[in-house]
Structures are given as C-alpha cells and as structure tokens.
C-alpha cells in the first residue's frame, strides 16, 4: 500500500496567511492597525481581523490601547523551545547584559539569508528601553547581529566596511539599519571550527553611550555562552 507523505498536498492558505501576518508584525517597528496589516499582505480587512483574533486567542499577537496589533507573549514561549541548549547557555548572560547595561539584550541565529531573534531580555530598572521581540528578523548583511553572524566567515573583496571593522574590533555595530534611530552592538557566539552558532546583541538609543564598554561587555558575554556549550 502506498504511503502518503504529504509531499504533493496543497498548502493551507489560512495557515500561510497567519504565518505571513506574524512575519509582518515581526519586521514592523511598531504595532500595526488592522487595515495596514491587511494592506501589506493583500488581504481583505474582515479576513485580516479574523486571522488576528485567532492569533490573539493563542497569545501570538496582542493589542495595544489603540487597538493596534503586535507580536504577543506566546511567541516568546514558543521560541524557548528553539535550540534549547543554546537558549539555556545564553539566558543568564543575556540577563546579565540587560542588568549591567540597562539595555534590551537578545540572542540571534541565522536562518538562510536572515538573522532571526529567538530570545530577548529587557532591563527591569530603567525608565525607558527598546523592545526587541523574539521572531524579529532582518537580512543577515544588515544590522549588528547579522554582521556578527558573518564575522567568522572568510573575508572577501565584497565585504562591507562595517563587517571589516567588526572583525578588527571583535564586535559589530550598526545605527538605524534595521529600525530607524536604533543602535545595536553584537558579538558572535563561536562554535567548533570557529563558526558562528549565534550572536548576542543589545539595542539602545543613547547617542552618548560608551560604545567600547558595551562592545567589550557583549563580547565577554558571547564568549561565556560559547564556553558553556563546549
């Protein structure tokens, strides 16, 4: 009897739309109104609203006081199951960075040509900080986390100046490449053979922050994560 492996089965349009909504919200810098989400994905407002309500029931999205939608806490719960050993090693170092620097610290891995945030820790005792949620993704050649993931690779003539500078200093820095006005510093978590398992990063807006101090702190934390995984 033939075994059906599902390879020729059509995809679920509803599930595809729901996933696209989550991807859209992950890439947005602020919560989005229903109309904007539907317009971005080419969906009718009523369809968009029903999908959002279903995602909200599962805490994958949440509404702010204006009724705009952003990613929900359920995303963080799901992300904890991704690369569990890496998350376990990184969590105390992320917490330490958030406490020491008063900045949101997060863990990023590479998925194809994108850098994807899988865990983030926000500081507890600061009057204001940047929120950077799990599920956020951006091109791997943009932003400090992506550059940190590329740092261990063999240099080429096409490398950006920012990547060359990252290799010189030991950490990557960017300003406004992923979210306008937001600065980020990241360092790679090295695995066997010097490949990048992941990157540790922080985000902030302080234009007078001591970049060297932050860079050293993030690099030291990334080295501790790498050591914990050996």
Coordinates of C-alpha atoms in Angstrom, one line a residue:
X1 CA 0.0 0.0 0.0
X2 CA 1.3 3.4 -1.0
X3 CA 2.3 5.7 1.9
X4 CA 1.1 9.3 1.7
X5 CA 3.9 11.6 2.8
X6 CA 2.1 14.8 2.0
X7 CA 4.7 16.0 -0.5
X8 CA 2.0 16.7 -3.2
X9 CA -0.6 18.1 -0.9
X10 CA -1.6 21.7 -1.3
X11 CA -0.6 24.1 1.4
X12 CA -3.1 25.6 3.9
X13 CA -4.0 29.1 2.7
X14 CA -5.3 30.0 6.2
X15 CA -2.1 28.9 7.9
X16 CA 0.0 30.6 5.3
X17 CA -1.8 33.9 5.9
X18 CA -1.4 33.6 9.6
X19 CA 2.3 32.9 9.3
X20 CA 2.7 35.9 7.0
X21 CA 0.9 38.1 9.5
X22 CA 3.4 37.1 12.2
X23 CA 6.3 37.7 9.9
X24 CA 4.9 41.1 9.0
X25 CA 4.5 42.1 12.7
X26 CA 8.0 40.8 13.5
X27 CA 9.5 43.1 10.9
X28 CA 7.4 46.1 11.9
X29 CA 9.0 48.5 14.4
X30 CA 5.6 49.5 16.0
X31 CA 2.2 47.8 16.5
X32 CA 0.1 47.9 13.3
X33 CA -3.6 48.7 12.7
X34 CA -5.8 46.0 11.1
X35 CA -6.1 48.0 7.9
X36 CA -2.4 48.4 7.5
X37 CA -1.7 44.7 8.1
X38 CA -4.3 43.7 5.5
X39 CA -3.0 46.2 3.0
X40 CA 0.6 45.0 3.4
X41 CA -0.4 41.4 2.8
X42 CA -3.1 42.0 0.2
X43 CA -5.9 40.7 2.4
X44 CA -9.5 42.0 3.0
X45 CA -9.9 43.7 6.3
X46 CA -12.5 41.2 7.5
X47 CA -10.2 38.3 6.8
X48 CA -7.3 40.0 8.4
X49 CA -9.4 40.7 11.5
X50 CA -10.5 37.1 11.8
X51 CA -6.9 35.8 11.5
X52 CA -5.7 38.3 14.1
X53 CA -8.4 37.3 16.6
X54 CA -7.4 33.7 16.2
X55 CA -3.8 34.5 16.7
X56 CA -4.7 36.7 19.7
X57 CA -6.6 33.7 21.3
X58 CA -3.4 31.8 21.2
X59 CA -1.4 34.9 22.6
X60 CA 0.7 35.0 19.4
X61 CA -0.4 38.6 18.9
X62 CA -1.7 41.3 21.3
X63 CA -3.4 44.6 21.0
X64 CA -2.2 47.9 22.4
X65 CA -4.6 50.6 23.9
X66 CA -5.2 51.9 20.3
X67 CA -6.3 48.5 19.1
X68 CA -3.1 48.1 17.0
X69 CA -1.5 44.6 16.8
X70 CA 2.0 43.4 17.7
X71 CA 3.6 40.1 18.5
X72 CA 2.3 38.5 21.7
X73 CA 4.0 36.8 24.6
X74 CA 3.1 33.4 23.1
X75 CA 5.8 33.9 20.6
X76 CA 8.4 34.1 23.4
X77 CA 7.0 30.9 24.9
X78 CA 7.4 29.1 21.6
X79 CA 10.9 30.5 21.0
X80 CA 12.1 28.9 24.2
X81 CA 11.8 25.5 22.5
X82 CA 14.1 26.5 19.7
X83 CA 17.7 25.4 20.1
X84 CA 17.2 24.6 23.8
X85 CA 20.9 24.1 24.6
X86 CA 21.8 27.5 23.1
X87 CA 18.9 29.2 24.9
X88 CA 19.9 27.7 28.2
X89 CA 23.5 28.8 27.9
X90 CA 22.6 32.3 26.7
X91 CA 19.8 33.2 29.1
X92 CA 21.9 34.0 32.2
X93 CA 24.4 36.1 30.1
X94 CA 21.5 38.0 28.4
X95 CA 20.1 38.7 31.8
X96 CA 23.5 39.9 33.0
X97 CA 23.9 42.2 30.0
X98 CA 20.4 43.7 30.4
X99 CA 21.1 44.4 34.1
X100 CA 24.6 45.7 33.6
X101 CA 24.0 47.9 30.6
X102 CA 20.3 48.8 31.2
X103 CA 19.5 47.7 27.6
X104 CA 17.5 45.0 26.0
X105 CA 19.7 42.0 25.2
X106 CA 18.8 39.3 22.7
X107 CA 20.0 36.1 21.0
X108 CA 20.1 35.8 17.2
X109 CA 20.6 32.9 14.9
X110 CA 21.0 32.6 11.2
X111 CA 18.1 31.2 9.1
X112 CA 19.3 31.2 5.4
X113 CA 19.8 34.9 4.5
X114 CA 18.2 36.3 7.6
X115 CA 19.1 36.9 11.2
X116 CA 16.3 35.8 13.5
X117 CA 15.8 36.8 17.2
X118 CA 14.9 33.8 19.3
X119 CA 15.2 35.2 22.8
X120 CA 15.3 38.6 24.4
X121 CA 15.6 40.0 27.9
X122 CA 14.5 43.5 28.8
X123 CA 16.1 45.5 31.7
X124 CA 13.9 45.8 34.8
X125 CA 15.1 49.1 36.4
X126 CA 15.3 51.6 33.6
X127 CA 12.9 54.5 32.9
X128 CA 12.8 53.5 29.2
X129 CA 14.3 50.9 26.9
X130 CA 13.9 49.5 23.4
X131 CA 11.7 46.5 23.0
X132 CA 13.1 43.8 20.6
X133 CA 10.9 40.8 20.5
X134 CA 11.6 37.1 19.5
X135 CA 10.6 36.5 15.9
X136 CA 12.1 39.7 14.7
X137 CA 14.1 39.1 11.5
X138 CA 16.2 41.1 9.0
X139 CA 18.7 40.4 6.2
X140 CA 21.9 38.9 7.6
X141 CA 24.1 41.5 6.0
X142 CA 22.3 44.4 7.8
X143 CA 22.4 45.3 11.4
X144 CA 24.9 44.4 14.1
X145 CA 23.5 41.0 14.9
X146 CA 23.7 39.9 11.2
X147 CA 27.2 41.3 10.8
X148 CA 28.3 39.4 14.0
X149 CA 27.0 36.2 12.4
X150 CA 29.1 36.9 9.3
X151 CA 32.3 37.9 11.2
X152 CA 33.8 34.4 11.3
X153 CA 33.4 33.9 7.6
X154 CA 36.4 34.2 5.2
X155 CA 36.8 37.9 4.2
X156 CA 36.1 38.8 0.6
X157 CA 36.6 41.8 -1.6
X158 CA 32.9 42.5 -1.5
X159 CA 32.7 42.7 2.3
X160 CA 31.2 45.9 3.7
X161 CA 33.4 48.4 5.6
X162 CA 31.2 47.7 8.7
X163 CA 32.0 44.0 8.5
X164 CA 35.7 44.7 8.2
X165 CA 35.6 47.0 11.2
X166 CA 33.7 44.3 13.2
X167 CA 36.4 41.8 12.5
X168 CA 39.0 44.4 13.6
X169 CA 37.3 45.3 16.9
X170 CA 35.8 41.9 17.7
X171 CA 32.2 43.1 17.7
X172 CA 29.8 44.6 15.2
X173 CA 28.0 48.0 15.5
X174 CA 25.1 49.5 13.5
X175 CA 22.9 52.5 13.6
X176 CA 19.4 52.7 12.0
X177 CA 20.0 49.7 9.7
X178 CA 17.1 47.6 11.0
X179 CA 15.0 50.1 12.9
X180 CA 15.4 53.9 12.2
X181 CA 17.2 55.7 15.0
X182 CA 18.1 52.5 16.9
X183 CA 21.7 51.5 17.6
X184 CA 22.9 47.9 18.1
X185 CA 26.1 46.2 19.1
X186 CA 26.6 42.4 18.7
X187 CA 29.3 39.7 19.0
X188 CA 29.3 36.1 17.6
X189 CA 28.9 33.0 19.8
X190 CA 31.6 30.8 18.3
X191 CA 31.3 27.0 18.0
X192 CA 33.6 24.2 16.8
X193 CA 35.9 25.3 14.0
X194 CA 35.2 29.0 14.7
X195 CA 31.8 29.0 13.0
X196 CA 29.1 31.3 14.4
X197 CA 26.5 29.4 16.4
X198 CA 24.6 32.6 17.1
X199 CA 25.1 36.2 18.1
X200 CA 24.5 38.1 21.3
X201 CA 23.3 41.7 20.9
X202 CA 21.9 44.8 22.7
X203 CA 19.8 47.7 21.3
X204 CA 19.7 51.3 22.6
X205 CA 19.1 54.9 21.5
X206 CA 21.7 56.8 23.7
X207 CA 23.9 58.7 21.3
X208 CA 26.5 59.2 24.1
X209 CA 26.8 55.6 25.2
X210 CA 30.3 54.2 25.7
X211 CA 30.4 52.0 22.6
X212 CA 33.8 50.4 23.6
X213 CA 32.5 49.4 27.0
X214 CA 29.3 48.0 25.5
X215 CA 31.3 46.1 22.8
X216 CA 33.6 44.6 25.4
X217 CA 30.7 43.6 27.6
X218 CA 28.8 41.9 24.8
X219 CA 31.9 40.1 23.5
X220 CA 32.7 38.8 27.0
X221 CA 29.1 37.5 27.4
X222 CA 29.2 35.8 24.0
X223 CA 32.5 34.1 24.9
X224 CA 30.9 32.8 28.1
X225 CA 28.0 31.4 26.2
X226 CA 30.4 29.7 23.8
X227 CA 32.4 28.2 26.7
X228 CA 29.2 27.0 28.4
X229 CA 28.3 25.0 25.3
X230 CA 31.6 23.1 25.0

